[in-house]
XYZ file of C-alpha atoms in Angstrom:
393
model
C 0.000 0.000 0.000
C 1.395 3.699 -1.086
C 1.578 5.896 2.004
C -0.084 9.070 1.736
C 3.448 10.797 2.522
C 7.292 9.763 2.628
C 10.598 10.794 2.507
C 13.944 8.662 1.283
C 17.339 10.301 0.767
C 20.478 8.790 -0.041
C 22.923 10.961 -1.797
C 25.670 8.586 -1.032
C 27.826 7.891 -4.616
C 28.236 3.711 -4.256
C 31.067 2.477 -6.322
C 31.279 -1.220 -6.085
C 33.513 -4.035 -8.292
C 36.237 -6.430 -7.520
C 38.658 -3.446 -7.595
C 36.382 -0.564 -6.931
C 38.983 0.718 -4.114
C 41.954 1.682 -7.218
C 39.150 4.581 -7.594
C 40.227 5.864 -4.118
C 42.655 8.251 -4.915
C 40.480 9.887 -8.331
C 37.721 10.073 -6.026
C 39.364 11.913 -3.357
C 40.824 14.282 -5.702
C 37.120 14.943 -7.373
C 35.999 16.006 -3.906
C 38.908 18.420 -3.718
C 40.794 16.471 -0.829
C 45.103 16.534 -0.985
C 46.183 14.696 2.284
C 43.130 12.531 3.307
C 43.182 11.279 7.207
C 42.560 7.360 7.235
C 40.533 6.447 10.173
C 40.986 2.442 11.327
C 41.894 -0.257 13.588
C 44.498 -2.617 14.484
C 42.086 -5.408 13.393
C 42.071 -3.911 9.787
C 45.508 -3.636 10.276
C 46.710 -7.026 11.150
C 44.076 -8.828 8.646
C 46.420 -6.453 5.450
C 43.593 -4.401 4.210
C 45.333 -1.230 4.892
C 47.947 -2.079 2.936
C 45.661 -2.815 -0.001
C 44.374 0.614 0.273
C 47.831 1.882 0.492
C 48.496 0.311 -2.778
C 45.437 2.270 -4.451
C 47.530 5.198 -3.803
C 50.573 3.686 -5.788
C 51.116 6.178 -8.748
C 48.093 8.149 -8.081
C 50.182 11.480 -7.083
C 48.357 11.781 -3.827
C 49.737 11.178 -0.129
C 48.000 10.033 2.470
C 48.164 12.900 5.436
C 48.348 10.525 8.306
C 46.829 6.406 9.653
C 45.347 6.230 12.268
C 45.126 2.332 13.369
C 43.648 2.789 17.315
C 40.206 2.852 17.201
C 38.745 0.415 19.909
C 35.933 -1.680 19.238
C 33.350 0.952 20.797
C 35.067 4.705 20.684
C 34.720 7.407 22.883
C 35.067 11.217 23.137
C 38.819 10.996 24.014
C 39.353 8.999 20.554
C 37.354 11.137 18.734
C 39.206 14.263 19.757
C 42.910 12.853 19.771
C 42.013 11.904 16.222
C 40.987 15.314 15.418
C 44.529 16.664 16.863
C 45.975 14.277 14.199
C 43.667 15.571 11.883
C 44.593 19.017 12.343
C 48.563 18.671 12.691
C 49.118 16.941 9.419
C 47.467 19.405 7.730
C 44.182 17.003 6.228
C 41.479 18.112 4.691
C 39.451 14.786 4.164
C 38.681 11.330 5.829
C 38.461 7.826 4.554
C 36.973 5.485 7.117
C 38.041 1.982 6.868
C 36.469 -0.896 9.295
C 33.267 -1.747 10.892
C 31.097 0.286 12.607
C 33.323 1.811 15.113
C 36.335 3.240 12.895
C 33.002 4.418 10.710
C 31.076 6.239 13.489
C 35.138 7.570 14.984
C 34.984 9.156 11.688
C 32.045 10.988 11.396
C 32.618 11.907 15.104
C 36.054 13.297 13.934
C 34.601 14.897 11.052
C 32.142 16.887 13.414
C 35.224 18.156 15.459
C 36.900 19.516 12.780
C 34.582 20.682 10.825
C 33.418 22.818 13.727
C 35.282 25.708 14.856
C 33.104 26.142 18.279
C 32.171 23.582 20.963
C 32.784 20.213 21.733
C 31.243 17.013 20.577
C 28.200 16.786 23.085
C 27.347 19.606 21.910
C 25.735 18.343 18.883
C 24.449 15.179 20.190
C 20.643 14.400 19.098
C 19.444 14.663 15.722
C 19.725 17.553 12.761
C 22.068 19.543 15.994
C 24.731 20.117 12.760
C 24.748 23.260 10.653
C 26.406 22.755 6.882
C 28.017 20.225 5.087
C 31.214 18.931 6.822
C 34.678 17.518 5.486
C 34.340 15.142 2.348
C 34.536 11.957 4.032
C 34.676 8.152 2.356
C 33.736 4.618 3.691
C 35.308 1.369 3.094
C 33.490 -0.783 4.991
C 35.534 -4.325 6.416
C 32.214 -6.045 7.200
C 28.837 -6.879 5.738
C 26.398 -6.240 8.452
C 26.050 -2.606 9.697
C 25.372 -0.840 6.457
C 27.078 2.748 8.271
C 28.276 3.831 5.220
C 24.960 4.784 4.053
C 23.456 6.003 7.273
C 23.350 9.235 8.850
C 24.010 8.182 12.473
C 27.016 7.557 14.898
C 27.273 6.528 18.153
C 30.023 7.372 20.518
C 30.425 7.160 24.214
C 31.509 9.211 26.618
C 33.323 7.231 28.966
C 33.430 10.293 31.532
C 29.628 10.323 32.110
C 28.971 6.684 31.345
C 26.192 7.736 28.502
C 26.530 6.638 24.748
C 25.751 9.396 22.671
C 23.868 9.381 19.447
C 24.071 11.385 16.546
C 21.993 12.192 13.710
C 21.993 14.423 10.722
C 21.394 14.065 6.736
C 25.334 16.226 6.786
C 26.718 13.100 8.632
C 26.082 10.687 5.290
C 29.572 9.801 3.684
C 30.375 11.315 0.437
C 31.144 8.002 -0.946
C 30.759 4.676 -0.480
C 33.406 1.882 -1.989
C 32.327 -1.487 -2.336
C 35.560 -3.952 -2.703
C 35.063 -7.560 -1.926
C 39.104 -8.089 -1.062
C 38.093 -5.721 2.247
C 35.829 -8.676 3.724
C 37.578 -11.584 2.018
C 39.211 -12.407 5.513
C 35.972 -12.491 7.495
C 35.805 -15.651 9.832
C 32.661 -17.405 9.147
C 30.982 -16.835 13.022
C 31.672 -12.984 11.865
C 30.196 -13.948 8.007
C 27.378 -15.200 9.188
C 26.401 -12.713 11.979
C 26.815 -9.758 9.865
C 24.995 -11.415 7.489
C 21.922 -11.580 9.495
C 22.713 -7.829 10.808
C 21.764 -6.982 7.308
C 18.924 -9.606 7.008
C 17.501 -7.815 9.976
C 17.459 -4.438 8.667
C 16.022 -5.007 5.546
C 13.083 -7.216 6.759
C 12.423 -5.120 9.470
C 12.459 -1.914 6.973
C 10.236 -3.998 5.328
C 8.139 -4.618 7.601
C 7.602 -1.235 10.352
C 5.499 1.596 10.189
C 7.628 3.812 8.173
C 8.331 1.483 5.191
C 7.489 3.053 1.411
C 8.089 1.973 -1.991
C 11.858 3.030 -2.196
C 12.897 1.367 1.162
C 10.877 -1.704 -0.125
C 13.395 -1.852 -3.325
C 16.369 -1.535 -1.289
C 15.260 -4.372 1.402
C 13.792 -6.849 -1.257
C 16.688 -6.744 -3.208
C 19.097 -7.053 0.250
C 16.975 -9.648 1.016
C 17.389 -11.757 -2.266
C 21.297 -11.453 -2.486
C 21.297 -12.420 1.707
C 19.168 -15.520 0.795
C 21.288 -16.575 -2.149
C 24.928 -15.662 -0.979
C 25.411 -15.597 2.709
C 25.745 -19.608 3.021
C 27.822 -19.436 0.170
C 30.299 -16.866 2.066
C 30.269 -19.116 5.273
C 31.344 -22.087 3.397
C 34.130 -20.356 1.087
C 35.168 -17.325 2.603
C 37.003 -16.356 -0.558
C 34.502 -16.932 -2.924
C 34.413 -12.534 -3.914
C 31.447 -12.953 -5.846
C 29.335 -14.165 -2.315
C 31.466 -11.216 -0.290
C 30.648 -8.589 -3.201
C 26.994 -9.534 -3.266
C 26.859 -9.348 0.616
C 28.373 -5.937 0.370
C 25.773 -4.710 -1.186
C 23.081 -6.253 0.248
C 24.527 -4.718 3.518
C 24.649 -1.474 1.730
C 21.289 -1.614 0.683
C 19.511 -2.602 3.818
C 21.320 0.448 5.385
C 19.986 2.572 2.638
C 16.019 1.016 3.129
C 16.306 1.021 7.222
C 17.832 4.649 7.183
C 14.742 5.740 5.629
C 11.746 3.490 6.861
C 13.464 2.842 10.239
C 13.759 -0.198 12.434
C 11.351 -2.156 14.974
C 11.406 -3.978 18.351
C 14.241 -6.933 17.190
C 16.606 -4.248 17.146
C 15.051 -2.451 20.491
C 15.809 -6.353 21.954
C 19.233 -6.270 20.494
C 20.063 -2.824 21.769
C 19.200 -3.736 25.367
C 20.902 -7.547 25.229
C 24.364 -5.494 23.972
C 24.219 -3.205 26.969
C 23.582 -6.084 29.254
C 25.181 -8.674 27.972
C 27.524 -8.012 25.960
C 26.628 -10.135 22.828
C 27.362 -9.089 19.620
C 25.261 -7.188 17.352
C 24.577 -9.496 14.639
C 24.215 -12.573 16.723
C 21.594 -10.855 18.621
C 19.654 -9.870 15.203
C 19.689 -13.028 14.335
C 18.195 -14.234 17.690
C 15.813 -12.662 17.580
C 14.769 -12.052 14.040
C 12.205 -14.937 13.845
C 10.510 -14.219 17.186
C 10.108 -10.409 16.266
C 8.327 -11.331 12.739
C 6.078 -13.674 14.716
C 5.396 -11.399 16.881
C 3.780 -8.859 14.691
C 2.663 -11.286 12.426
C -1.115 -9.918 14.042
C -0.496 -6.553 12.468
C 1.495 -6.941 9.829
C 1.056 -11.074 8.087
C 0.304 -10.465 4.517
C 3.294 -8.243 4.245
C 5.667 -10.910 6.562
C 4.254 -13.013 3.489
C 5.276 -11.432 0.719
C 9.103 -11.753 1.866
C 8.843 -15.286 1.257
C 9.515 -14.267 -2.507
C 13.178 -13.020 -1.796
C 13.975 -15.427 0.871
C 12.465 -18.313 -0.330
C 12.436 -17.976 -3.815
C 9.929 -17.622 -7.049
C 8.964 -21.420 -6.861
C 8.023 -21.762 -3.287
C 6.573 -18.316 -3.534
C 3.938 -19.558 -6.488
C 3.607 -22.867 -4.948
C 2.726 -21.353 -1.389
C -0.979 -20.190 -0.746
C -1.192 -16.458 0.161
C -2.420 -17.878 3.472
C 0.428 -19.946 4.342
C 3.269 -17.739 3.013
C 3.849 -15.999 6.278
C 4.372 -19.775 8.316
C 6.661 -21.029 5.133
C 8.554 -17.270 5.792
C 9.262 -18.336 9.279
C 9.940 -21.840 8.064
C 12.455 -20.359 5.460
C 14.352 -18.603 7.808
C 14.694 -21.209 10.418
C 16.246 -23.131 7.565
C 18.939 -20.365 6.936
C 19.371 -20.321 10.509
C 20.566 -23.723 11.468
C 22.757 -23.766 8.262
C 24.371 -21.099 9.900
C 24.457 -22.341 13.039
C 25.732 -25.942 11.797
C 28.443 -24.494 9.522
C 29.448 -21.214 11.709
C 28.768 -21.444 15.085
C 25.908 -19.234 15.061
C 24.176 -19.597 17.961
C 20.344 -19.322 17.513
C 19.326 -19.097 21.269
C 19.968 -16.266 23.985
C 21.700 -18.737 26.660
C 24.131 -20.179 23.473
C 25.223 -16.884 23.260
C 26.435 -16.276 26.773
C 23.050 -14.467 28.350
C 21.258 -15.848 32.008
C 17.697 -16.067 32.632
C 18.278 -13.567 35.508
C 19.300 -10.767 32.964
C 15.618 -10.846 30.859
C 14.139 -8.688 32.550
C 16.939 -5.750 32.928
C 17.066 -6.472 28.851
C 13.098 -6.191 28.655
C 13.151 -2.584 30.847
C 15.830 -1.398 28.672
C 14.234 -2.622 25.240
C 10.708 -0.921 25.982
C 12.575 2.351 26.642
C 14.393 1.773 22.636
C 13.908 4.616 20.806
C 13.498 1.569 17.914
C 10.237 0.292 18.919
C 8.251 4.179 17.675
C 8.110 2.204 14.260
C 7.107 -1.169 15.277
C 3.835 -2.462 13.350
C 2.574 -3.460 17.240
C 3.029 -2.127 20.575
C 5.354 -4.365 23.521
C 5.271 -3.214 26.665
C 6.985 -4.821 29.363
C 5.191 -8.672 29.785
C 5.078 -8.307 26.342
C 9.034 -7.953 26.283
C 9.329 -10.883 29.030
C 7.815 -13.553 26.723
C 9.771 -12.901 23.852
C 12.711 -13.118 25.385
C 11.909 -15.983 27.489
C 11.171 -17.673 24.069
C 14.541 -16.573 22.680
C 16.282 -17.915 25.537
């Protein structure tokens, strides 16, 4: 059904190929930007990719300004700002974010510090706090999962007052986007397979919540589809770069859908089980991907259904009555499931993946208090919270 009013923007350029990252330096030099400032981790480091965008440099004419390798795995204030210094004192005048999320959100953090003559980060905490565009900034995302290089958030904490702070603002989107399957060739398959169903969850919950419209539709169908077909492929042959390009992508386009039409209550669940427990990201989306769909399968079932064409397939689509097609979704995605959890490790329960029954209900307070769950197709309130959880553990 059209909505009688929407809004979708993504001005992010994508450039994606088995060598989209030689591009870098032409890129860069399109945007204006001399000495760019790349922001990573030792991670990155260690697993060679820097060096591969090192070598994209080669001839080009440009020099990088500075590397910064010391991002931890959730940044803060203090990282954010001591990049900035390095920013400043090797005279940059452009970022190129290469990692996960965290060397991704360091560097739109960074780019808000120097691109801002007055005030310190917190000060523009919250959403559309930024005034004009910032410093041409490009993302090479390492993993398949968070899509950050189309969004326009970042979260970084401030260790000092024990908050995580969130951004948001249209001016923190990346300039560009580069899609290169040798950045995620060296994935482990437990990682594979849990960014994978990061990205799985975004675009069927884009799909799926309040705020979805034709455009974020496009995106998460078509995430969906490459998910369905190439994330078991990726598990089993990590350096198969046809699976890891068409994961990049898929990642990159459920980021572009969920940006738009937001996210529901399995993300509100996997924000709160993070902060409690400590379990990562993607293995809580996948968790508790099946028990959120089934959950608003009251509200929301003939549209549930219809994902059963770019999960499942065309054949079990046609052969499935309209009916039945949101049971055989479920049924589809239990199957993707266990072949992940057979071949990867991927645990599909909350106690597999290091939570106790005694920490459901601090996870259930914190998930009903999710900014996530505004766009949810039905309401959870606290016992509502409880049950899911205690059917996910």
């Amino acid at each position: 059904m059209l909505p009688s009013y929407f809004e979708f923007y993504n001005p992010v350029k994508i450039v994606s190929g088995h060598k989209a990252l030689d591009n870098l330096p032409y890129e860069l030099s399109q945007m204006g930007v001399t000495r760019p400032l790349i922001v990573t981790d030792k991670g990155v480091v260690a697993a060679g990719l820097i060096q591969v965008v090192q070598e994209a440099f080669g001839s080009s004419g440009m020099t990088i300004g500075a590397i910064y390798d010391d991002v931890p795995p959730d940044s803060s204030v203090d990282v954010v700002n001591a990049i900035a210094e390095v920013y400043r004192a090797n005279g940059c005048d452009g970022l190129v974010a290469v990692g996960g999320g965290s060397p991704i959100d360091t560097a739109k953090g960074v780019n808000i510090v120097v691109s801002h003559d007055k005030g310190e980060l917190k000060d523009y905490m919250g959403a559309d706090r930024l005034t004009g565009p910032l410093k041409p900034l490009v993302v090479v995302p390492t993993t398949a999962g968070t899509g950050s290089e189309v969004t326009l958030v970042a979260v970084i904490a401030d260790i000092k007052r024990n908050v995580k702070m969130a951004f948001m603002s249209r001016h923190l989107l990346p300039n560009l986007a580069l899609i290169d399957p040798r950045m995620t060739l060296t994935m482990p398959a437990k990682i594979t397979a849990a960014t994978g169903m990061d990205a799985l969850s975004h675009a069927m919950e884009a799909y799926t919540c309040l705020q979805k419209n034709p455009l974020s539709d496009a995106h998460a169908t078509a995430a969906i589809t490459l998910i369905s077909r190439y994330l078991p492929l990726a598990v089993e042959d990590g350096k198969n770069a046809t699976a890891r390009l068409a994961l990049a992508n898929a990642s990159c386009m459920a980021g572009a859908a969920f940006s738009n039409s937001m996210v529901g209550m399995v993300h509100a669940l996997g924000h709160a089980t993070g902060a409690v427990c400590h379990i990562p990201h993607g293995v809580a989306m996948g968790i508790f991907l099946p028990h959120g769909l089934a959950y608003n399968l009251p509200e929301r079932a003939e549209i549930i259904g219809e994902l059963l064409l770019p999960l499942g397939g065309a054949e079990i689509y046609a052969a499935t009555p309209p009916q039945s097609r949101p049971e055989r979704l479920l049924e589809s995605l239990n199957k993707l499931q266990k072949a992940l959890e057979i071949k990867a490790g991927l645990p599909m329960r909350l106690k597999d993946a290091g939570a106790r029954e005694d920490q459901l209900g601090e996870i259930a307070l914190k998930a009903i208090n999710d900014g996530a769950l505004m766009m949810n197709p039905k309401e959870m309130d606290m016992e509502d919270a409880k049950a899911v959880l205690k059917k996910a553990f």
